[in-house]
Amino acid sequence: MATLIDGKAIARALSQTTAQAVAGMVAQGRGAPGLAVVLVGNDPASEVYVGRKISQCAKVGIHSIEHRLPADTAQADLLALIAALNADPGVHGILVQLPLPAQIDAGKVLDAIDPAKDVDGFHPVNVGRLSTGTGGLVPCTPLGCMMLLDTVIDNYRGLDAVVIGKSNIVGKPVAMLLLERECTVTVTHIATQGLPDIVRKADIVVAAAGAPELVKGDWIKPGAVVIDVGITRVTQPDGTTRLVGDCAAAEMDHARAVTPVPGGVGPMTIACLLANTVQAAQA
Ligand code: NAD
């Protein structure tokens, strides 16, 4: 049986470390880190994500500043807000919740964030730092994936890692992080030919496709470690819904360790956001 990597417990431990770091900053008279969270419009899923981020900030002592803008906000107004937040010394991290409404070019908005306050790690400067292995702020979900892997892998050198998905948010940055550890990394995507045989060679599988139960048990090399980033809500025959990962969870028994969905990568993402905010405030 594969070991289940308990993302909830690992995220809880990380948040405790973050809370201690915040308390240390306050005790030194430096003040609590400030995270500005910008939400444009009222997409229900985004409302839920922003609400969770704000409540988790409160739990670790990070001061969150919420900016809610109407759905018809002009790009220039959002850029003016970003400029004001960049200049505000009480704001150490800036998070713009995606997706943005159609009239706004998300790339332009993300590029406008001061890279030192870019706690999502999406700014081209931070992407460049990641790809050159020169520090910077690392995107939260890939950072969380590595922390989960670190609980079961001591030495990455020479391991074969296969990443399924090449998004800027998950696939590409996680591939960069694995490459930094000297894994041999293969990045696959929707047009990849012969995916099952590529995955069969992997000591580490990171599945981030958003394709429910794409990865079957017989794709997994015995002893491999599987990180399942995918989360899709699927409707079952009885009309109820459940969250499903990219891996067929019931078939993962010959993996050495696997993350559950939910309760694996998901909880790490917000915990890493809080850790990144402290990193930005301490820089
Ligand atoms: P995306 O849609 O931007 O990218 C998906 C990638 O997977 C693409 O590169 C695509 O080519 C590839 N892909 C899609 N179907 C495939 C298939 N059948 N075979 C091979 N490759 C395929 O998605 P994303 O933003 O990277 O997210 C991926 C998944 O991870 C989604 O389920 C998303 O909900 C989840 N996610 C979870 C968290 C978290 O906190 N747990 C965070 C971000 C994303």
mmCIF file of C-alpha atoms and ligand atoms in Angstrom:
data_model
loop_
_atom_site.group_PDB
_atom_site.id
_atom_site.type_symbol
_atom_site.label_atom_id
_atom_site.label_comp_id
_atom_site.label_asym_id
_atom_site.label_seq_id
_atom_site.Cartn_x
_atom_site.Cartn_y
_atom_site.Cartn_z
ATOM 1 C CA MET A 1 0.000 0.000 0.000
ATOM 2 C CA ALA A 2 1.222 3.472 -0.837
ATOM 3 C CA THR A 3 1.824 5.887 2.027
ATOM 4 C CA LEU A 4 -0.615 8.801 1.944
ATOM 5 C CA ILE A 5 1.212 12.131 2.134
ATOM 6 C CA ASP A 6 -0.886 14.165 4.562
ATOM 7 C CA GLY A 7 -1.012 17.628 3.003
ATOM 8 C CA LYS A 8 -3.303 18.950 5.729
ATOM 9 C CA ALA A 9 -0.845 18.101 8.514
ATOM 10 C CA ILE A 10 2.191 19.336 6.550
ATOM 11 C CA ALA A 11 0.379 22.595 5.712
ATOM 12 C CA ARG A 12 -0.576 23.007 9.382
ATOM 13 C CA ALA A 13 3.057 22.601 10.438
ATOM 14 C CA LEU A 14 4.188 25.128 7.808
ATOM 15 C CA SER A 15 1.568 27.631 8.998
ATOM 16 C CA GLN A 16 2.788 27.196 12.578
ATOM 17 C CA THR A 17 6.323 28.034 11.438
ATOM 18 C CA THR A 18 4.951 31.060 9.574
ATOM 19 C CA ALA A 19 3.014 32.203 12.671
ATOM 20 C CA GLN A 20 6.226 31.959 14.735
ATOM 21 C CA ALA A 21 8.110 34.021 12.148
ATOM 22 C CA VAL A 22 5.352 36.669 12.192
ATOM 23 C CA ALA A 23 5.387 36.743 16.005
ATOM 24 C CA GLY A 24 9.180 37.170 15.884
ATOM 25 C CA MET A 25 8.865 40.147 13.531
ATOM 26 C CA VAL A 26 6.247 41.759 15.759
ATOM 27 C CA ALA A 27 8.401 41.160 18.870
ATOM 28 C CA GLN A 28 11.307 42.915 17.116
ATOM 29 C CA GLY A 29 9.033 45.934 16.505
ATOM 30 C CA ARG A 30 9.020 45.383 12.726
ATOM 31 C CA GLY A 31 5.232 44.999 12.575
ATOM 32 C CA ALA A 32 3.220 42.193 11.031
ATOM 33 C CA PRO A 33 3.632 41.510 7.295
ATOM 34 C CA GLY A 34 0.852 42.994 5.150
ATOM 35 C CA LEU A 35 -0.809 41.127 2.271
ATOM 36 C CA ALA A 36 -3.047 43.049 -0.150
ATOM 37 C CA VAL A 37 -5.639 40.802 -1.775
ATOM 38 C CA VAL A 38 -7.317 42.230 -4.871
ATOM 39 C CA LEU A 39 -10.568 40.751 -6.146
ATOM 40 C CA VAL A 40 -12.208 42.161 -9.274
ATOM 41 C CA GLY A 41 -15.839 41.171 -9.833
ATOM 42 C CA ASN A 42 -17.771 38.487 -7.979
ATOM 43 C CA ASP A 43 -16.840 35.129 -9.459
ATOM 44 C CA PRO A 44 -18.180 32.711 -6.792
ATOM 45 C CA ALA A 45 -15.106 30.416 -6.791
ATOM 46 C CA SER A 46 -12.774 33.436 -6.518
ATOM 47 C CA GLU A 47 -14.847 34.765 -3.593
ATOM 48 C CA VAL A 48 -14.338 31.441 -1.791
ATOM 49 C CA TYR A 49 -10.563 31.381 -2.490
ATOM 50 C CA VAL A 50 -10.107 35.000 -1.372
ATOM 51 C CA GLY A 51 -12.172 34.368 1.787
ATOM 52 C CA ARG A 52 -9.965 31.382 2.663
ATOM 53 C CA LYS A 53 -6.751 33.311 2.067
ATOM 54 C CA ILE A 54 -7.918 36.166 4.283
ATOM 55 C CA SER A 55 -9.035 33.891 7.129
ATOM 56 C CA GLN A 56 -5.718 31.973 6.989
ATOM 57 C CA CYS A 57 -3.803 35.285 7.129
ATOM 58 C CA ALA A 58 -5.624 36.136 10.372
ATOM 59 C CA LYS A 59 -4.690 32.747 11.866
ATOM 60 C CA VAL A 60 -0.942 33.338 11.440
ATOM 61 C CA GLY A 61 -1.015 37.061 12.303
ATOM 62 C CA ILE A 62 -0.517 38.440 8.767
ATOM 63 C CA HIS A 63 -2.374 41.725 8.254
ATOM 64 C CA SER A 64 -4.575 41.314 5.166
ATOM 65 C CA ILE A 65 -5.939 44.272 3.250
ATOM 66 C CA GLU A 66 -8.826 43.374 0.949
ATOM 67 C CA HIS A 67 -9.559 45.421 -2.181
ATOM 68 C CA ARG A 68 -12.842 44.498 -3.840
ATOM 69 C CA LEU A 69 -13.434 46.165 -7.191
ATOM 70 C CA PRO A 70 -16.549 45.972 -9.387
ATOM 71 C CA ALA A 71 -16.604 43.619 -12.392
ATOM 72 C CA ASP A 72 -16.565 46.584 -14.822
ATOM 73 C CA THR A 73 -13.359 48.084 -13.380
ATOM 74 C CA ALA A 74 -11.182 49.631 -16.099
ATOM 75 C CA GLN A 75 -7.677 48.222 -16.553
ATOM 76 C CA ALA A 76 -6.192 51.688 -15.885
ATOM 77 C CA ASP A 77 -7.921 51.835 -12.488
ATOM 78 C CA LEU A 78 -6.622 48.407 -11.504
ATOM 79 C CA LEU A 79 -3.101 49.388 -12.625
ATOM 80 C CA ALA A 80 -3.383 52.577 -10.519
ATOM 81 C CA LEU A 81 -4.301 50.465 -7.474
ATOM 82 C CA ILE A 82 -1.306 48.157 -8.104
ATOM 83 C CA ALA A 83 0.989 51.201 -8.342
ATOM 84 C CA ALA A 84 -0.354 52.496 -4.998
ATOM 85 C CA LEU A 85 0.145 49.076 -3.359
ATOM 86 C CA ASN A 86 3.689 48.851 -4.798
ATOM 87 C CA ALA A 87 4.474 52.193 -3.131
ATOM 88 C CA ASP A 88 2.845 51.357 0.224
ATOM 89 C CA PRO A 89 5.508 50.294 2.779
ATOM 90 C CA GLY A 90 2.850 48.510 4.871
ATOM 91 C CA VAL A 91 2.103 46.146 1.957
ATOM 92 C CA HIS A 92 4.705 43.381 1.594
ATOM 93 C CA GLY A 93 2.728 41.050 -0.656
ATOM 94 C CA ILE A 94 0.222 41.697 -3.458
ATOM 95 C CA LEU A 95 -2.121 39.015 -4.714
ATOM 96 C CA VAL A 96 -4.480 39.645 -7.628
ATOM 97 C CA GLN A 97 -7.053 36.857 -7.709
ATOM 98 C CA LEU A 98 -7.397 35.279 -11.165
ATOM 99 C CA PRO A 99 -9.304 35.087 -13.446
ATOM 100 C CA LEU A 100 -9.800 38.782 -14.197
ATOM 101 C CA PRO A 101 -12.764 40.094 -16.225
ATOM 102 C CA ALA A 102 -12.375 40.095 -20.028
ATOM 103 C CA GLN A 103 -11.684 43.852 -20.364
ATOM 104 C CA ILE A 104 -8.489 43.463 -18.306
ATOM 105 C CA ASP A 105 -5.238 42.000 -19.661
ATOM 106 C CA ALA A 106 -4.100 39.762 -16.780
ATOM 107 C CA GLY A 107 -0.515 39.677 -18.111
ATOM 108 C CA LYS A 108 -0.228 43.470 -17.941
ATOM 109 C CA VAL A 109 -1.580 43.501 -14.385
ATOM 110 C CA LEU A 110 0.766 40.757 -13.150
ATOM 111 C CA ASP A 111 3.725 42.492 -14.844
ATOM 112 C CA ALA A 112 2.861 45.704 -12.966
ATOM 113 C CA ILE A 113 3.306 44.110 -9.527
ATOM 114 C CA ASP A 114 6.646 44.895 -7.863
ATOM 115 C CA PRO A 115 8.551 41.552 -8.165
ATOM 116 C CA ALA A 116 9.589 41.900 -4.505
ATOM 117 C CA LYS A 117 5.879 41.878 -3.526
ATOM 118 C CA ASP A 118 4.822 39.223 -6.062
ATOM 119 C CA VAL A 119 3.857 36.508 -3.549
ATOM 120 C CA ASP A 120 2.237 34.402 -6.298
ATOM 121 C CA GLY A 121 5.599 34.259 -8.104
ATOM 122 C CA PHE A 122 4.050 34.953 -11.521
ATOM 123 C CA HIS A 123 6.038 38.095 -12.448
ATOM 124 C CA PRO A 124 8.542 37.502 -15.306
ATOM 125 C CA VAL A 125 11.402 38.530 -12.990
ATOM 126 C CA ASN A 126 10.479 35.785 -10.521
ATOM 127 C CA VAL A 127 9.923 33.298 -13.369
ATOM 128 C CA GLY A 128 13.414 34.191 -14.633
ATOM 129 C CA ARG A 129 14.922 33.837 -11.162
ATOM 130 C CA LEU A 130 13.326 30.404 -10.815
ATOM 131 C CA SER A 131 14.620 29.254 -14.194
ATOM 132 C CA THR A 132 18.148 30.501 -13.407
ATOM 133 C CA GLY A 133 18.054 29.126 -9.846
ATOM 134 C CA THR A 134 18.715 32.573 -8.357
ATOM 135 C CA GLY A 135 16.078 32.858 -5.629
ATOM 136 C CA GLY A 136 12.994 35.047 -5.878
ATOM 137 C CA LEU A 137 9.423 34.229 -4.933
ATOM 138 C CA VAL A 138 8.285 30.772 -6.106
ATOM 139 C CA PRO A 139 4.662 30.064 -7.158
ATOM 140 C CA CYS A 140 2.721 28.624 -4.228
ATOM 141 C CA THR A 141 1.369 25.339 -5.636
ATOM 142 C CA PRO A 142 4.731 24.137 -7.074
ATOM 143 C CA LEU A 143 6.460 25.171 -3.829
ATOM 144 C CA GLY A 144 3.882 23.123 -1.928
ATOM 145 C CA CYS A 145 4.465 20.124 -4.225
ATOM 146 C CA MET A 146 8.186 20.211 -3.426
ATOM 147 C CA MET A 147 7.531 20.422 0.308
ATOM 148 C CA LEU A 148 5.307 17.340 0.057
ATOM 149 C CA LEU A 149 7.985 15.488 -1.942
ATOM 150 C CA ASP A 150 10.596 16.510 0.643
ATOM 151 C CA THR A 151 8.706 14.516 3.284
ATOM 152 C CA VAL A 152 9.391 11.255 1.421
ATOM 153 C CA ILE A 153 12.496 11.895 -0.743
ATOM 154 C CA ASP A 154 15.939 12.633 0.737
ATOM 155 C CA ASN A 155 18.010 12.666 -2.422
ATOM 156 C CA TYR A 156 16.551 13.751 -5.767
ATOM 157 C CA ARG A 157 19.823 13.536 -7.718
ATOM 158 C CA GLY A 158 19.393 11.511 -10.900
ATOM 159 C CA LEU A 159 15.760 10.555 -10.289
ATOM 160 C CA ASP A 160 13.437 10.521 -13.306
ATOM 161 C CA ALA A 161 10.585 12.995 -12.847
ATOM 162 C CA VAL A 162 7.610 13.309 -15.178
ATOM 163 C CA VAL A 163 5.393 16.389 -14.975
ATOM 164 C CA ILE A 164 1.994 16.158 -16.662
ATOM 165 C CA GLY A 165 0.851 19.655 -17.676
ATOM 166 C CA LYS A 166 2.891 22.657 -18.804
ATOM 167 C CA SER A 167 0.968 25.593 -17.324
ATOM 168 C CA ASN A 168 2.816 28.652 -16.061
ATOM 169 C CA ILE A 169 1.105 28.214 -12.690
ATOM 170 C CA VAL A 170 2.004 24.581 -11.972
ATOM 171 C CA GLY A 171 3.674 22.436 -14.655
ATOM 172 C CA LYS A 172 6.552 24.665 -15.774
ATOM 173 C CA PRO A 173 7.579 25.969 -12.328
ATOM 174 C CA VAL A 174 7.423 22.515 -10.727
ATOM 175 C CA ALA A 175 9.621 21.220 -13.577
ATOM 176 C CA MET A 176 12.154 23.997 -12.839
ATOM 177 C CA LEU A 177 12.200 23.117 -9.140
ATOM 178 C CA LEU A 178 12.773 19.413 -9.917
ATOM 179 C CA LEU A 179 15.543 20.338 -12.372
ATOM 180 C CA GLU A 180 17.242 22.416 -9.642
ATOM 181 C CA ARG A 181 17.347 19.231 -7.530
ATOM 182 C CA GLU A 182 19.069 17.466 -10.455
ATOM 183 C CA CYS A 183 16.192 15.238 -11.431
ATOM 184 C CA THR A 184 15.946 14.277 -15.097
ATOM 185 C CA VAL A 185 12.697 16.036 -15.925
ATOM 186 C CA THR A 186 10.227 15.306 -18.712
ATOM 187 C CA VAL A 187 7.399 17.803 -19.145
ATOM 188 C CA THR A 188 4.362 16.384 -20.915
ATOM 189 C CA HIS A 189 1.116 17.957 -22.093
ATOM 190 C CA ILE A 190 -2.045 17.420 -24.096
ATOM 191 C CA ALA A 191 -0.122 16.811 -27.370
ATOM 192 C CA THR A 192 2.399 14.354 -25.849
ATOM 193 C CA GLN A 193 2.518 10.996 -27.653
ATOM 194 C CA GLY A 194 2.696 7.794 -25.606
ATOM 195 C CA LEU A 195 2.111 9.374 -22.186
ATOM 196 C CA PRO A 196 1.583 6.045 -20.322
ATOM 197 C CA ASP A 197 5.050 4.736 -21.325
ATOM 198 C CA ILE A 198 6.701 8.051 -20.405
ATOM 199 C CA VAL A 199 5.061 7.981 -16.956
ATOM 200 C CA ARG A 200 6.100 4.310 -16.490
ATOM 201 C CA LYS A 201 9.765 5.408 -16.322
ATOM 202 C CA ALA A 202 9.166 7.990 -13.591
ATOM 203 C CA ASP A 203 10.424 7.848 -10.014
ATOM 204 C CA ILE A 204 8.401 11.033 -9.386
ATOM 205 C CA VAL A 205 5.092 11.832 -11.091
ATOM 206 C CA VAL A 206 3.551 15.287 -10.743
ATOM 207 C CA ALA A 207 0.119 15.257 -12.374
ATOM 208 C CA ALA A 208 -1.264 18.753 -13.085
ATOM 209 C CA ALA A 209 -3.522 18.319 -16.104
ATOM 210 C CA GLY A 210 -7.005 18.871 -14.695
ATOM 211 C CA ALA A 211 -8.010 15.569 -16.373
ATOM 212 C CA PRO A 212 -9.872 13.396 -13.842
ATOM 213 C CA GLU A 213 -8.273 9.964 -13.258
ATOM 214 C CA LEU A 214 -6.059 10.317 -16.337
ATOM 215 C CA VAL A 215 -3.163 8.448 -14.693
ATOM 216 C CA LYS A 216 -3.922 4.746 -14.254
ATOM 217 C CA GLY A 217 -2.373 2.326 -11.781
ATOM 218 C CA ASP A 218 -0.470 0.420 -14.483
ATOM 219 C CA TRP A 219 1.301 3.663 -15.536
ATOM 220 C CA ILE A 220 3.034 3.856 -12.152
ATOM 221 C CA LYS A 221 6.495 2.337 -11.675
ATOM 222 C CA PRO A 222 6.578 0.326 -8.428
ATOM 223 C CA GLY A 223 7.966 2.563 -5.684
ATOM 224 C CA ALA A 224 7.293 5.863 -7.489
ATOM 225 C CA VAL A 225 6.126 8.950 -5.584
ATOM 226 C CA VAL A 226 2.964 10.528 -7.014
ATOM 227 C CA ILE A 227 1.902 14.138 -6.442
ATOM 228 C CA ASP A 228 -1.649 14.700 -7.681
ATOM 229 C CA VAL A 229 -2.261 18.408 -8.241
ATOM 230 C CA GLY A 230 -5.449 18.014 -10.281
ATOM 231 C CA ILE A 231 -8.782 18.876 -8.741
ATOM 232 C CA THR A 232 -11.951 18.437 -10.763
ATOM 233 C CA ARG A 233 -15.474 18.363 -9.379
ATOM 234 C CA VAL A 234 -17.291 15.484 -11.092
ATOM 235 C CA THR A 235 -20.955 14.559 -10.945
ATOM 236 C CA GLN A 236 -21.619 10.955 -9.964
ATOM 237 C CA PRO A 237 -24.431 8.755 -11.323
ATOM 238 C CA ASP A 238 -26.584 9.555 -8.255
ATOM 239 C CA GLY A 239 -26.313 13.291 -8.986
ATOM 240 C CA THR A 240 -23.969 14.108 -6.073
ATOM 241 C CA THR A 241 -20.564 15.609 -6.793
ATOM 242 C CA ARG A 242 -17.057 14.812 -5.544
ATOM 243 C CA LEU A 243 -13.547 16.132 -6.062
ATOM 244 C CA VAL A 244 -11.362 13.915 -8.239
ATOM 245 C CA GLY A 245 -7.637 14.147 -8.902
ATOM 246 C CA ASP A 246 -5.687 13.459 -12.093
ATOM 247 C CA CYS A 247 -4.716 10.000 -10.798
ATOM 248 C CA ALA A 248 -7.033 7.015 -10.344
ATOM 249 C CA ALA A 249 -6.670 7.025 -6.542
ATOM 250 C CA ALA A 250 -7.903 3.453 -6.022
ATOM 251 C CA GLU A 251 -5.203 2.111 -8.382
ATOM 252 C CA MET A 252 -2.138 3.800 -6.829
ATOM 253 C CA ASP A 253 -1.276 0.930 -4.452
ATOM 254 C CA HIS A 254 2.148 0.117 -5.878
ATOM 255 C CA ALA A 255 3.355 3.699 -5.599
ATOM 256 C CA ARG A 256 5.625 4.309 -2.597
ATOM 257 C CA ALA A 257 3.731 7.450 -1.605
ATOM 258 C CA VAL A 258 0.851 9.437 -3.034
ATOM 259 C CA THR A 259 -1.037 12.641 -2.213
ATOM 260 C CA PRO A 260 -4.794 12.333 -1.658
ATOM 261 C CA VAL A 261 -7.382 14.561 -3.369
ATOM 262 C CA PRO A 262 -8.626 16.476 -1.461
ATOM 263 C CA GLY A 263 -6.165 16.911 1.416
ATOM 264 C CA GLY A 264 -2.872 16.710 -0.493
ATOM 265 C CA VAL A 265 -1.584 19.614 -2.579
ATOM 266 C CA GLY A 266 -4.626 21.861 -1.981
ATOM 267 C CA PRO A 267 -3.923 22.803 1.666
ATOM 268 C CA MET A 268 -0.258 23.539 0.825
ATOM 269 C CA THR A 269 -1.092 26.311 -1.643
ATOM 270 C CA ILE A 270 -2.446 28.805 0.907
ATOM 271 C CA ALA A 271 0.172 27.800 3.504
ATOM 272 C CA CYS A 272 2.885 28.590 0.910
ATOM 273 C CA LEU A 273 1.231 31.937 0.104
ATOM 274 C CA LEU A 274 1.523 32.891 3.777
ATOM 275 C CA ALA A 275 5.153 31.698 3.869
ATOM 276 C CA ASN A 276 5.911 33.739 0.720
ATOM 277 C CA THR A 277 4.366 36.836 2.348
ATOM 278 C CA VAL A 278 6.725 36.465 5.318
ATOM 279 C CA GLN A 279 9.648 35.914 2.912
ATOM 280 C CA ALA A 280 8.707 39.131 1.063
ATOM 281 C CA ALA A 281 8.417 41.067 4.344
ATOM 282 C CA GLN A 282 11.790 39.817 5.588
ATOM 283 C CA ALA A 283 13.651 40.577 2.341
HETATM 284 P P1 NAD B 1 -4.165 24.395 -17.146
HETATM 285 O O1 NAD B 1 -5.473 24.071 -17.759
HETATM 286 O O2 NAD B 1 -3.606 25.771 -17.226
HETATM 287 O O3 NAD B 1 -3.058 23.411 -17.744
HETATM 288 C C1 NAD B 1 -3.317 22.045 -17.903
HETATM 289 C C2 NAD B 1 -2.119 21.408 -18.588
HETATM 290 O O4 NAD B 1 -2.362 20.010 -18.643
HETATM 291 C C3 NAD B 1 -1.890 21.886 -20.010
HETATM 292 O O5 NAD B 1 -0.506 22.079 -20.201
HETATM 293 C C4 NAD B 1 -2.400 20.746 -20.885
HETATM 294 O O6 NAD B 1 -1.664 20.606 -22.074
HETATM 295 C C5 NAD B 1 -2.204 19.540 -19.966
HETATM 296 N N1 NAD B 1 -3.206 18.493 -20.184
HETATM 297 C C6 NAD B 1 -4.549 18.630 -20.145
HETATM 298 N N2 NAD B 1 -5.142 17.455 -20.405
HETATM 299 C C7 NAD B 1 -4.156 16.547 -20.601
HETATM 300 C C8 NAD B 1 -4.131 15.189 -20.944
HETATM 301 N N3 NAD B 1 -5.255 14.490 -21.123
HETATM 302 N N4 NAD B 1 -2.927 14.581 -21.083
HETATM 303 C C9 NAD B 1 -1.778 15.285 -20.911
HETATM 304 N N5 NAD B 1 -1.737 16.586 -20.604
HETATM 305 C C10 NAD B 1 -2.920 17.224 -20.453
HETATM 306 O O7 NAD B 1 -4.291 23.909 -15.627
HETATM 307 P P2 NAD B 1 -3.481 24.325 -14.300
HETATM 308 O O8 NAD B 1 -3.880 25.682 -13.859
HETATM 309 O O9 NAD B 1 -2.037 24.000 -14.454
HETATM 310 O O10 NAD B 1 -4.149 23.267 -13.281
HETATM 311 C C11 NAD B 1 -4.067 21.884 -13.486
HETATM 312 C C12 NAD B 1 -4.896 21.177 -12.450
HETATM 313 O O11 NAD B 1 -4.369 21.464 -11.154
HETATM 314 C C13 NAD B 1 -6.362 21.590 -12.399
HETATM 315 O O12 NAD B 1 -7.141 20.481 -12.019
HETATM 316 C C14 NAD B 1 -6.386 22.632 -11.290
HETATM 317 O O13 NAD B 1 -7.655 22.718 -10.670
HETATM 318 C C15 NAD B 1 -5.381 22.042 -10.350
HETATM 319 N N6 NAD B 1 -4.755 23.041 -9.473
HETATM 320 C C16 NAD B 1 -4.761 22.781 -8.147
HETATM 321 C C17 NAD B 1 -4.179 23.676 -7.282
HETATM 322 C C18 NAD B 1 -4.183 23.389 -5.819
HETATM 323 O O14 NAD B 1 -3.990 24.267 -5.018
HETATM 324 N N7 NAD B 1 -4.365 22.125 -5.428
HETATM 325 C C19 NAD B 1 -3.584 24.845 -7.762
HETATM 326 C C20 NAD B 1 -3.551 25.060 -9.136
HETATM 327 C C21 NAD B 1 -4.147 24.135 -9.992
#
